[in-house]
Each structure stands twice: as structure tokens, then as C-alpha cells.
Coordinates of C-alpha atoms in Angstrom, one line a residue:
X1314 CA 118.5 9.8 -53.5
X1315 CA 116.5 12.3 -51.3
X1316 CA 115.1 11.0 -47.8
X1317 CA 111.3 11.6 -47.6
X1318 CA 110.3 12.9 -44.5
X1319 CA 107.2 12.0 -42.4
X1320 CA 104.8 14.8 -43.7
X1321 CA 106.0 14.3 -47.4
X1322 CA 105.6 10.4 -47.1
X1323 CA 102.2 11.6 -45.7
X1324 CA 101.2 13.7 -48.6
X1325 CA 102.2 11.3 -51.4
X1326 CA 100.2 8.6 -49.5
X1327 CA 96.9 11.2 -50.3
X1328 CA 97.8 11.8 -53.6
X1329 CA 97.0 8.0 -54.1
X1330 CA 93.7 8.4 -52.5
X1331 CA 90.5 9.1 -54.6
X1332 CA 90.2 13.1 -54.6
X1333 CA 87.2 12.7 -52.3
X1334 CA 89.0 10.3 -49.8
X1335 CA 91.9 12.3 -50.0
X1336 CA 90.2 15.4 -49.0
X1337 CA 88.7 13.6 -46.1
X1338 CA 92.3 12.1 -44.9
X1339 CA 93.4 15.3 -45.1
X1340 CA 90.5 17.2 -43.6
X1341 CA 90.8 14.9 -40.9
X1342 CA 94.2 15.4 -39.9
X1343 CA 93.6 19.1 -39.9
X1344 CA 91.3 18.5 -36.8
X1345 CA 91.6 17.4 -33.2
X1346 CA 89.2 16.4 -30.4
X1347 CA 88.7 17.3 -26.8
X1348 CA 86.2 16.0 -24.5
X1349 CA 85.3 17.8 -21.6
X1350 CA 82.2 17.3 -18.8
X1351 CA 81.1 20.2 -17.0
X1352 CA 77.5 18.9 -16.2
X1353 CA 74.7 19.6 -18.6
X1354 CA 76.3 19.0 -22.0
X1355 CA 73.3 21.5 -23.7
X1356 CA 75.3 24.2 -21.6
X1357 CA 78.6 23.1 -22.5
X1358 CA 77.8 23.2 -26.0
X1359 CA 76.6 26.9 -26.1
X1360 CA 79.9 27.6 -24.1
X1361 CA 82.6 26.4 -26.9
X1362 CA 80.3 27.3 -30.3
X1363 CA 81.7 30.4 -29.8
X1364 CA 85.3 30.1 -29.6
X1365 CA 87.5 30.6 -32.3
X1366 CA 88.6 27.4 -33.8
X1367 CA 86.2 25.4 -33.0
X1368 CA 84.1 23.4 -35.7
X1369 CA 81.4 21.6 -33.8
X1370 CA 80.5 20.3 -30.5
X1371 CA 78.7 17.0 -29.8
X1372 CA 76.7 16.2 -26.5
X1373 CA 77.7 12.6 -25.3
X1374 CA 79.0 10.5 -22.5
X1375 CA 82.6 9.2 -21.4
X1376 CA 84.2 7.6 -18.7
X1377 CA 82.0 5.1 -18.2
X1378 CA 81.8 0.9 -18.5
X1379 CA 78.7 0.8 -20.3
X1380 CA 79.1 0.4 -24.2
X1381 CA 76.8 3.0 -26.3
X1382 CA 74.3 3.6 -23.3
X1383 CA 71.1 5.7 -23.3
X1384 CA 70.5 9.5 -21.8
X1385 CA 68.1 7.7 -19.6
X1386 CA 70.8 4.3 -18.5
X1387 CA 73.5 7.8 -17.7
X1388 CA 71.2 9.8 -15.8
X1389 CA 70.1 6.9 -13.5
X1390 CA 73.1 6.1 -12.1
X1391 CA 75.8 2.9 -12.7
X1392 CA 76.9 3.0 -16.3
X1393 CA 79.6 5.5 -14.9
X1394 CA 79.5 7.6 -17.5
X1395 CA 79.4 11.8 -17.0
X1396 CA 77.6 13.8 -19.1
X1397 CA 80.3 14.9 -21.9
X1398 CA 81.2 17.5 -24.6
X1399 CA 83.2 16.2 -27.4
X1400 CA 85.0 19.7 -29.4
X1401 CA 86.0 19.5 -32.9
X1402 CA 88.8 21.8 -33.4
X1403 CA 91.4 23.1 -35.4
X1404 CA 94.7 23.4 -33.8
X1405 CA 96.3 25.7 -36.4
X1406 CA 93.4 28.4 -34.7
X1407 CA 93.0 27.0 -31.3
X1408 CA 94.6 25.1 -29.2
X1409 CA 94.1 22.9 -26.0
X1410 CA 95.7 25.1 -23.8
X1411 CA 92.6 27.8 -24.7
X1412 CA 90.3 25.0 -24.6
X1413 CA 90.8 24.6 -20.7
X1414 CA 90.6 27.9 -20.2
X1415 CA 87.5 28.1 -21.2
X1416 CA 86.3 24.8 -19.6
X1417 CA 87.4 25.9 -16.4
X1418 CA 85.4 29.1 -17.1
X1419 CA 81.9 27.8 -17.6
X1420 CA 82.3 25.1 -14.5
X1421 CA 82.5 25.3 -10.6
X1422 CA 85.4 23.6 -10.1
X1423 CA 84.4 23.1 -6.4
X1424 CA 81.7 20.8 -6.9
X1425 CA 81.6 17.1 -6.1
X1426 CA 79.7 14.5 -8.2
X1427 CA 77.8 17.7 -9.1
X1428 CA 77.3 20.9 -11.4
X1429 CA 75.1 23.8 -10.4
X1430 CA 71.6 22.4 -9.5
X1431 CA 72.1 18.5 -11.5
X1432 CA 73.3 16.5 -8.6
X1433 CA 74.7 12.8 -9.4
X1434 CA 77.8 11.6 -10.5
X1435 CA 76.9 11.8 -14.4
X1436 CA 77.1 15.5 -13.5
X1437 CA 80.9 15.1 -12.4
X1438 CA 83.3 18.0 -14.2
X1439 CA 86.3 16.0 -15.8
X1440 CA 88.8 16.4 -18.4
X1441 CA 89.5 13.5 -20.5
X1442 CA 93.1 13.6 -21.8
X1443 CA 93.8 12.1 -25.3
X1444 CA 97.9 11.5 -24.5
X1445 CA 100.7 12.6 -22.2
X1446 CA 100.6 16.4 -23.6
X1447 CA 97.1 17.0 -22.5
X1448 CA 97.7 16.1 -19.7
X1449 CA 100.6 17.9 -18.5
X1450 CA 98.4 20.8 -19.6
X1451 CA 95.4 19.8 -17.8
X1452 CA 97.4 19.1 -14.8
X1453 CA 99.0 22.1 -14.4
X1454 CA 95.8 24.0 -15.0
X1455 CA 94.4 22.4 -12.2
X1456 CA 97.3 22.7 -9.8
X1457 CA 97.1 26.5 -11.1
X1458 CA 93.4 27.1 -9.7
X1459 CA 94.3 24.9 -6.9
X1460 CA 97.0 27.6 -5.7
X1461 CA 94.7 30.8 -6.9
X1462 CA 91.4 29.8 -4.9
X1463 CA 93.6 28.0 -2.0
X1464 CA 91.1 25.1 -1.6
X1465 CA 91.0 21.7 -3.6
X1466 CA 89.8 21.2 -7.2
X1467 CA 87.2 18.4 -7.2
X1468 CA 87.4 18.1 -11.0
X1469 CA 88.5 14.6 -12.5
X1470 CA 91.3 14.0 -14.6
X1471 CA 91.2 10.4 -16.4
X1472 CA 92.5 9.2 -19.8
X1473 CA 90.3 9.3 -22.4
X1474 CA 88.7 5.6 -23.5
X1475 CA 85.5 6.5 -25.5
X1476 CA 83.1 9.0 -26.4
X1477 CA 79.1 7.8 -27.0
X1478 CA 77.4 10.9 -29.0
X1479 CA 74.2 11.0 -26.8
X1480 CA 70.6 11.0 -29.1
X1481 CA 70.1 13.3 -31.4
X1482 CA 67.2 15.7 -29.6
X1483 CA 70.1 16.8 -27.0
X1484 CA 72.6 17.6 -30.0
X1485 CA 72.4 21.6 -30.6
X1486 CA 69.4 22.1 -27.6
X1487 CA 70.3 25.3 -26.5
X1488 CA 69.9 26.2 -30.2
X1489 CA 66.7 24.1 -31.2
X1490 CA 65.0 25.2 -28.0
X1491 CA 65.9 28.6 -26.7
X1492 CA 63.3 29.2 -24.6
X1493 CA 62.9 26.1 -22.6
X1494 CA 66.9 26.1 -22.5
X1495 CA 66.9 29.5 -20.9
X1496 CA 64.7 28.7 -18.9
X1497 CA 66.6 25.6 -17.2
X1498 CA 69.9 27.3 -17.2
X1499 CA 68.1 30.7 -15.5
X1500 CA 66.4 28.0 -13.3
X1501 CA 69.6 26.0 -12.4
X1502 CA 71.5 29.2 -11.9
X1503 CA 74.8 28.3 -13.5
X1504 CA 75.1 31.6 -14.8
X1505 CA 75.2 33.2 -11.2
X1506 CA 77.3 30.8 -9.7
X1507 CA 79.8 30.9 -12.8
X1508 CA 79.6 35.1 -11.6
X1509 CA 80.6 34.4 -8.3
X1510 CA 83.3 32.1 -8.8
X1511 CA 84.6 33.8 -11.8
X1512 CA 83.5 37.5 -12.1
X1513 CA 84.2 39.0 -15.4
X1514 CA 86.2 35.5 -16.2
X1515 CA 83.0 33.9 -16.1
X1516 CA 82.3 31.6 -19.8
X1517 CA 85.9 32.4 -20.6
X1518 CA 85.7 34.4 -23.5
X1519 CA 85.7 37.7 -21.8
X1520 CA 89.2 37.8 -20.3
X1521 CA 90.6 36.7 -24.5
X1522 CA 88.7 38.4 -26.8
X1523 CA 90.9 36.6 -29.7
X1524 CA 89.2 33.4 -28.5
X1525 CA 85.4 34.3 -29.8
X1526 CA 84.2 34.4 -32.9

């Protein structure tokens, strides 16, 4: 009698699904997640939309003690939270590795409990592993821009717990409101600080074509 493996086990567990269940098991395991924070999540979101691979990005907080908390509870100060992007991908396009490339990309990496002209520690930049893997990676991506800059790399690397999806006005922003969003970021000067750190790295798609849309 034949030995099913794991991924045929897997398949003939769908097959007894519902064809609309199924397709959402499957759909499901065709995906992964990655949270990032790199300050304002409005900018974060406009910086992996365009990647390759990537299905959707949500603004939200992690790494925090509060459960479910408010833009407002985040922003003030004590839930512990930072200001988060959570990517939807699909590994068979993208994977993590390219993901922290183009974190690093659209952050200053220098900054402490800060990101461009949003001070407080909700504006921290952190990577929030999902297992052992991810972090390896991030690890040595950090250890790798360590060594390249030669000064230390204030971002955060802690295990991911939970992501809150913030309310729904912040979800898409740069999108629903272009021109007040342009404004901030022109305002806030992330865009010229990204330059200066990064040059013709800066937003990470430049230096891998392959990774845009």
C-alpha cells in the first residue's frame, strides 16, 4: 500500500471541503504574511504595493500589550505598540529575503524611537519575525548594514505576537488621499532622507527591477 505524503494527505483533506472552502484552504496556504514597522504605515503601504508578489498591505499595530487598541491609544504613548505594515504575499513570486530589502530601503535604519519627522516610540522601525527562518534572515540583514554603514542599527527585531489592522480611514491613504498624503510625506521629508542614506537604493525597487510590478 502506497505511503501518502504530507502535501498529498494535504490535498485529499481539500478535496473533502466544500468547493468554496476548499478554494479558501487552499488560497490560504498559497500566501504568507510579513509585518514590518518603518514609521507611518500610509508610507509603508505605498512602499510594498508595488513589489512583485505582493497581494495587499494592511496598516496596523504590533508589538504592543494592549489588545485591539485605537490609532489615537498608539500614538499617545503606553500601549507599546509601533505603527505596523502587515504584507500579504506569495512566496512562489516573492520571498522574505526581497521583502527586507525593501523594508530596509524605505526606512533610516539609524533612528531611535523614531522615523523621519514622527518622533515617539510607536514610530520605532522593527521587523516582526514569524519563526526561526525569518529571523536568521532578518538577522543577518541587519548585521549586513551594520558592517556596510559601520555604525549600529537601531531597528528592533522581536517575534511576532499579534497584528491589530488599524481603522479603516488609514487603510489605502496614500491612495484615497493623494494630495494631503503628499503633502505630509514632502512635509516630513522621508523621501530626502531615504536619498541620503540610500542614493539610487532608496524605496528598494530601483537596485531589482524584477521586484516591481
Amino acid at each position: 500500500m502506497p505511503v501518502l505524503t504530507v502535501p498529498a494527505t494535504r490535498w485529499l483533506a481539500l478535496l473533502t471541503l466544500p468547493l468554496g472552502l476548499a478554494g479558501a484552504a487552499l488560497a490560504e496556504e498559497q500566501t504568507a504574511s510579513a509585518v514590518f514597522a518603518g514609521g507611518c504605515f500610509w508610507c509603508m503601504e505605498e512602499a510594498f504595493d508595488p513589489v512583485e508578489g505582493v497581494l495587499s498591505t494592511t496598516s496596523g499595530f504590533s508589538g504592543g500589550h494592549v489588545e485591539n487598541p485605537s490609532y489615537n491609544q498608539v500614538v499617545a504613548g503606553g500601549t507599546g505598540h509601533a505603527e505596523v505594515v502587515e504584507v500579504e504575499y506569495d512566496p512562489e513570486v516573492v520571498d522574505y529575503e526581497a521583502l527586507l530589502h525593501v523594508f530596509w530601503r524605505n526606512i533610516d535604519p539609524f533612528a531611535v524611537d523614531r522615523q523621519f519627522c514622527d518622533a515617539g516610540a510607536s514610530y520605532r522601525s522593527a521587523i516582526f519575525p514569524m519563526n526561526d527562518e525569518e529571523r536568521t534572515l532578518a538577522e543577518a540583514s541587519r548585521e549586513a548594514l551594520a558592517d556596510r554603514f559601520d555604525r549600529e542599527i537601531a531597528t528592533e527585531i522581536n517575534d511576532f505576537e499579534t497584528f491589530y489592522p488599524a481603522e479603516e480611514y488609514h487603510q489605502g491613504y496614500y491612495r484615497k488621499n493623494p494630495v494631503r498624503y503628499r503633502f505630509y510625506k514632502s512635509a516630513c521629508r522621508r523621501e530626502a532622507r531615504l536619498d541620503e542614506i540610500w542614493g539610487e537604493e532608496a524605496g528598494g525597487l530601483g537596485g531589482d527591477p524584477s521586484l516591481a510590478h
